[in-house]
PDB file of C-alpha atoms in Angstrom:
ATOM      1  CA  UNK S   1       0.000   0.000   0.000  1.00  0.00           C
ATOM      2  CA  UNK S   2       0.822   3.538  -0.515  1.00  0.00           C
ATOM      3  CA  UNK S   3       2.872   5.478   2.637  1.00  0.00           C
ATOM      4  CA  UNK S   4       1.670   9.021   2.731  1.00  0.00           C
ATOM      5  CA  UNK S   5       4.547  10.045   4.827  1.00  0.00           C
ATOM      6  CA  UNK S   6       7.799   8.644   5.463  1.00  0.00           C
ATOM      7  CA  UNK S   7       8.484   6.404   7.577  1.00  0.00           C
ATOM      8  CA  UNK S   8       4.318   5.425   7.788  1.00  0.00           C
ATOM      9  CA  UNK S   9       2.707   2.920   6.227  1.00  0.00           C
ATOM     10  CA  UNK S  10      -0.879   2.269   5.300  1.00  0.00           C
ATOM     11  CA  UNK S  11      -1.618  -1.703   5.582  1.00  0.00           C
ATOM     12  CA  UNK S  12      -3.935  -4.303   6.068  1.00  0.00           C
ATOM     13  CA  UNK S  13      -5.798  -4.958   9.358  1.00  0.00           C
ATOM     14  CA  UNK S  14      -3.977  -5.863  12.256  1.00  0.00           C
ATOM     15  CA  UNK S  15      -6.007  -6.695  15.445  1.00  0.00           C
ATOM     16  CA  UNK S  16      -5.467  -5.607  19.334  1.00  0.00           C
ATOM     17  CA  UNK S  17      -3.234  -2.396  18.644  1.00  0.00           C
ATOM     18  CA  UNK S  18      -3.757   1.490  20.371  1.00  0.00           C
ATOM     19  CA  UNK S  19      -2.227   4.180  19.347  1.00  0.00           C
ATOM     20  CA  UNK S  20       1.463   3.719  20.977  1.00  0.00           C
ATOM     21  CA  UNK S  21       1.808   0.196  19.309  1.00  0.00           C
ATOM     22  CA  UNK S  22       0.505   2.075  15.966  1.00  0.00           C
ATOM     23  CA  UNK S  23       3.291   4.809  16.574  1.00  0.00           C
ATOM     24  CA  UNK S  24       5.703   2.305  17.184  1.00  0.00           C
ATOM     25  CA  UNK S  25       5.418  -0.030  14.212  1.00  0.00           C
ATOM     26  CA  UNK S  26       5.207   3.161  12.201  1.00  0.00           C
ATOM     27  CA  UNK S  27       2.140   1.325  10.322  1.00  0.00           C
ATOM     28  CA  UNK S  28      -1.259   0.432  10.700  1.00  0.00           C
ATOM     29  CA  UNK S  29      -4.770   0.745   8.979  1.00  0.00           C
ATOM     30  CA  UNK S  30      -7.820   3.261   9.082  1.00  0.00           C
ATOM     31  CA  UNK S  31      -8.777   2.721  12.783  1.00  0.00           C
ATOM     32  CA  UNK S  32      -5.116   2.687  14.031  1.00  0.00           C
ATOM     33  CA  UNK S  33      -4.602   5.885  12.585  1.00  0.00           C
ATOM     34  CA  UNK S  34      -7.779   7.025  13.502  1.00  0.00           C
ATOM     35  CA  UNK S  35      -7.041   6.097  16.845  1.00  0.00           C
ATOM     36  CA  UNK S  36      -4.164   8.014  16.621  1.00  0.00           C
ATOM     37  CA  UNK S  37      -5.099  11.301  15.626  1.00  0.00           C
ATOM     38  CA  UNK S  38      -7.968  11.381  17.870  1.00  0.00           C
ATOM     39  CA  UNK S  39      -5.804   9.983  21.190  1.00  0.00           C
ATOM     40  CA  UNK S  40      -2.994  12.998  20.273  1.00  0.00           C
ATOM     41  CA  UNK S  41      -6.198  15.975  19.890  1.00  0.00           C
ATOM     42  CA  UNK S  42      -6.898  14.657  23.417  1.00  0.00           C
ATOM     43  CA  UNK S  43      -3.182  15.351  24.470  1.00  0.00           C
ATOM     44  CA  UNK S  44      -3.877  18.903  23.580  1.00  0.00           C
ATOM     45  CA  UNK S  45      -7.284  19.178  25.362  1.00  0.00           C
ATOM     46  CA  UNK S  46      -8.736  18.929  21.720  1.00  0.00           C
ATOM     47  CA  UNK S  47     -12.447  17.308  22.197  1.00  0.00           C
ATOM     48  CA  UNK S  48     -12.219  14.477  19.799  1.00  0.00           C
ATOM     49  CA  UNK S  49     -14.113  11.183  18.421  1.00  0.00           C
ATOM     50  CA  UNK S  50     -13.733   8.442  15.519  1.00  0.00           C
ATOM     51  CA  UNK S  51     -16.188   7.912  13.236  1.00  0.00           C
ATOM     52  CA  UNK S  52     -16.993   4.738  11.362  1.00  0.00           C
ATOM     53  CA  UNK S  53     -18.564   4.876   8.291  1.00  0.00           C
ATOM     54  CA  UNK S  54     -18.319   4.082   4.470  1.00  0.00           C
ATOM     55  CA  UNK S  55     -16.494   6.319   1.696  1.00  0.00           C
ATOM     56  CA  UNK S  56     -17.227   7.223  -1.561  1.00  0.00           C
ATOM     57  CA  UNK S  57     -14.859   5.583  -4.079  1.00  0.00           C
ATOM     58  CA  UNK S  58     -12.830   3.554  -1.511  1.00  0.00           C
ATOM     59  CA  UNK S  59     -10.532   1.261  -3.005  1.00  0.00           C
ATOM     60  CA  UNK S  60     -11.861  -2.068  -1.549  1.00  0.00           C
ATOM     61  CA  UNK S  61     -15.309  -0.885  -0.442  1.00  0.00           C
ATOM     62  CA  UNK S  62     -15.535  -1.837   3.098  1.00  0.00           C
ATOM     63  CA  UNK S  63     -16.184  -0.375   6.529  1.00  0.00           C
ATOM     64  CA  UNK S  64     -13.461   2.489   7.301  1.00  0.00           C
ATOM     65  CA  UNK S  65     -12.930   4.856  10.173  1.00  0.00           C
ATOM     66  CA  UNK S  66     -11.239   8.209  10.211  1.00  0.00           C
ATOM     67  CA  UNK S  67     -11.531  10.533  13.272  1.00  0.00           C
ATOM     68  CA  UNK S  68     -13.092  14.208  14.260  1.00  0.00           C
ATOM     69  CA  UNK S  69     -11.877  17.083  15.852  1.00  0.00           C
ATOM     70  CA  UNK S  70     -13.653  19.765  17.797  1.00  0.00           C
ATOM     71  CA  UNK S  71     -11.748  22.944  16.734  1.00  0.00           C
ATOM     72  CA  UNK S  72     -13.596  26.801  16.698  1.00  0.00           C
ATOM     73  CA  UNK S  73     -17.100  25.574  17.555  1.00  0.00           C
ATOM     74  CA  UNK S  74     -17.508  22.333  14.501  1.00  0.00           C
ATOM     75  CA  UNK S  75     -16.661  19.428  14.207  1.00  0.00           C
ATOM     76  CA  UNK S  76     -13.522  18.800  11.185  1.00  0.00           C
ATOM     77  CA  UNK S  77     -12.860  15.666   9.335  1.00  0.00           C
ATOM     78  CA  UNK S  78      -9.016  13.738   9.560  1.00  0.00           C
ATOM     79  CA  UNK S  79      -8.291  10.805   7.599  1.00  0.00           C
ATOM     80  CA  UNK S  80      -4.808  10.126   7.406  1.00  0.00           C
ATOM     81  CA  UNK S  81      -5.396   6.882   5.231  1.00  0.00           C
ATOM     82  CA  UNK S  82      -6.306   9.539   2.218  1.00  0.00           C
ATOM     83  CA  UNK S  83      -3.984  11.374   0.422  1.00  0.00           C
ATOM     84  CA  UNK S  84      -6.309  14.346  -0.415  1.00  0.00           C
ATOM     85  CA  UNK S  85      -9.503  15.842   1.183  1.00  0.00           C
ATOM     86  CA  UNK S  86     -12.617  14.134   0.192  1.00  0.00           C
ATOM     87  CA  UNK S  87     -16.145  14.208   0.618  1.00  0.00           C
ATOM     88  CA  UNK S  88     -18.715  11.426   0.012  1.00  0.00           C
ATOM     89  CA  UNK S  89     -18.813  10.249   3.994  1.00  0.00           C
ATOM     90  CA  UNK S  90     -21.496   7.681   5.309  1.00  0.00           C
ATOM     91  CA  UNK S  91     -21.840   7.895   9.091  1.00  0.00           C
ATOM     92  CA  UNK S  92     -22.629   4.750  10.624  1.00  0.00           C
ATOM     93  CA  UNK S  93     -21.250   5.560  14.530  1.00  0.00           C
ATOM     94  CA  UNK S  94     -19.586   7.477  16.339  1.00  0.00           C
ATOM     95  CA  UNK S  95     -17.627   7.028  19.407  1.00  0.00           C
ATOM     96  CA  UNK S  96     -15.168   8.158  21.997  1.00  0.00           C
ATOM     97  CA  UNK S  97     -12.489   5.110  21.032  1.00  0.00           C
ATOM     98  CA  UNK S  98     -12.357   1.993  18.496  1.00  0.00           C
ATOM     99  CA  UNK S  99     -14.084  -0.146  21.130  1.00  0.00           C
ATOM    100  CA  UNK S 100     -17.501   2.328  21.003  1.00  0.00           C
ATOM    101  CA  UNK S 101     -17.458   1.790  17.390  1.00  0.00           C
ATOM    102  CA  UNK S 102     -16.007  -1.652  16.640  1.00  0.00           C
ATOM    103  CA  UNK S 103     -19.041  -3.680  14.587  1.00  0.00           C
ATOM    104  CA  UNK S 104     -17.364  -7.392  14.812  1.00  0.00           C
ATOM    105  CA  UNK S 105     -16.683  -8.435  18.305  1.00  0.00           C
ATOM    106  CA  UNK S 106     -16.894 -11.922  18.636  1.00  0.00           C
ATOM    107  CA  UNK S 107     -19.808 -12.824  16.013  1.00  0.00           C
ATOM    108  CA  UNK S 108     -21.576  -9.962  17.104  1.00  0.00           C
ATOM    109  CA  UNK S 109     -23.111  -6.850  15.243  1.00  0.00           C
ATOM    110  CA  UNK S 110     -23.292  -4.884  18.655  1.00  0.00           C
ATOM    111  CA  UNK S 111     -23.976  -5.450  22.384  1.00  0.00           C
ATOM    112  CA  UNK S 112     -27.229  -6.342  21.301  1.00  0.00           C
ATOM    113  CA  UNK S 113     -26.931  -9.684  19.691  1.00  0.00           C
ATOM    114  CA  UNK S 114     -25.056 -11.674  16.903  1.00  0.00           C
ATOM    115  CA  UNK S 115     -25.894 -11.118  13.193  1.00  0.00           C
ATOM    116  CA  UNK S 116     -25.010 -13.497  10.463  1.00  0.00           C
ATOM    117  CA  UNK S 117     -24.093 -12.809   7.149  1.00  0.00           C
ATOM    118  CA  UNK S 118     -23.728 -15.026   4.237  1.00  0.00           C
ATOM    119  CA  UNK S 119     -23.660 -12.106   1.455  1.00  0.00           C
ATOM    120  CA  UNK S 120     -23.206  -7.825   1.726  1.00  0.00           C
ATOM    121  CA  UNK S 121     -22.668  -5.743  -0.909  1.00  0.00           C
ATOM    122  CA  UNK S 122     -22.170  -2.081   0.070  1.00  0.00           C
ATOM    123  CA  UNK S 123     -21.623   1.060  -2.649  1.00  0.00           C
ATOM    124  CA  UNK S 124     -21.444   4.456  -2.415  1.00  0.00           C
ATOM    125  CA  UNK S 125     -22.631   6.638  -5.530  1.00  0.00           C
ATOM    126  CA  UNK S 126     -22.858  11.031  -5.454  1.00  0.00           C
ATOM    127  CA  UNK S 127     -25.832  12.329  -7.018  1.00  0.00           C
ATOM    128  CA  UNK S 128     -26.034  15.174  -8.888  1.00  0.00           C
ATOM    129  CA  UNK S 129     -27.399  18.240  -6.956  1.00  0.00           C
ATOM    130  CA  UNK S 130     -31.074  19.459  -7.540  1.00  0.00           C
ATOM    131  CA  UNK S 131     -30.316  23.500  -7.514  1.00  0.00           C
TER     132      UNK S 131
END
């Protein structure tokens, strides 16, 4: 995969990790980074929270989860996984960590109860403005 800076690497998934082991390793995918951003905002007293949603033209549609900042009274969008700023952002959750947000624990959709499924197929399409 593509590094957007040196020395970090965006990669597959990689289970169990917060945000020192992602510093560490120097690599890690959406949610590590995620995790990241938002756990060094909250270093700086900056009110933050992931998000975990889909995105327009992702590369492998799948779940993904970037992170938002409270900064000058709104909420702003950081997803160090893209290389430029894009739009096209379904909101499924938010949360204060990974854990608030995390969909497949153990066979389960949420703490609610355990979904199966044999087949998904998720896309994302823009539509043209009615002005």
């Amino acid at each position: 995969m593509n590094s957007r800076q040196p020395g970090i690497q965006v990669r597959r998934e990689r289970r169990n990790t917060d945000a020192l082991d992602t510093l560490a390793a120097g690599s890690g995918v959406c949610r590590d980074f995620a995790n990241v951003g938002a756990a060094l905002c909250r270093a700086l007293h900056i009110p933050a929270r992931m998000v975990v949603g889909f995105l327009h033209q992702l590369d492998h549609m799948d779940m993904h989860e970037w992170f938002e900042a409270w900064i000058g009274g709104r909420w702003y969008t950081f997803d160090a996984t893209q290389s430029e700023r894009r739009g096209g952002r379904i909101v499924i959750a938010y949360g204060r960590d990974a854990a608030d947000v995390a969909f497949r624990r153990r066979g389960f959709l949420s703490n609610y109860g355990p979904l199966e499924v044999s087949d998904m197929k998720v896309a994302v399409h823009c539509l043209a403005r009615d002005d």
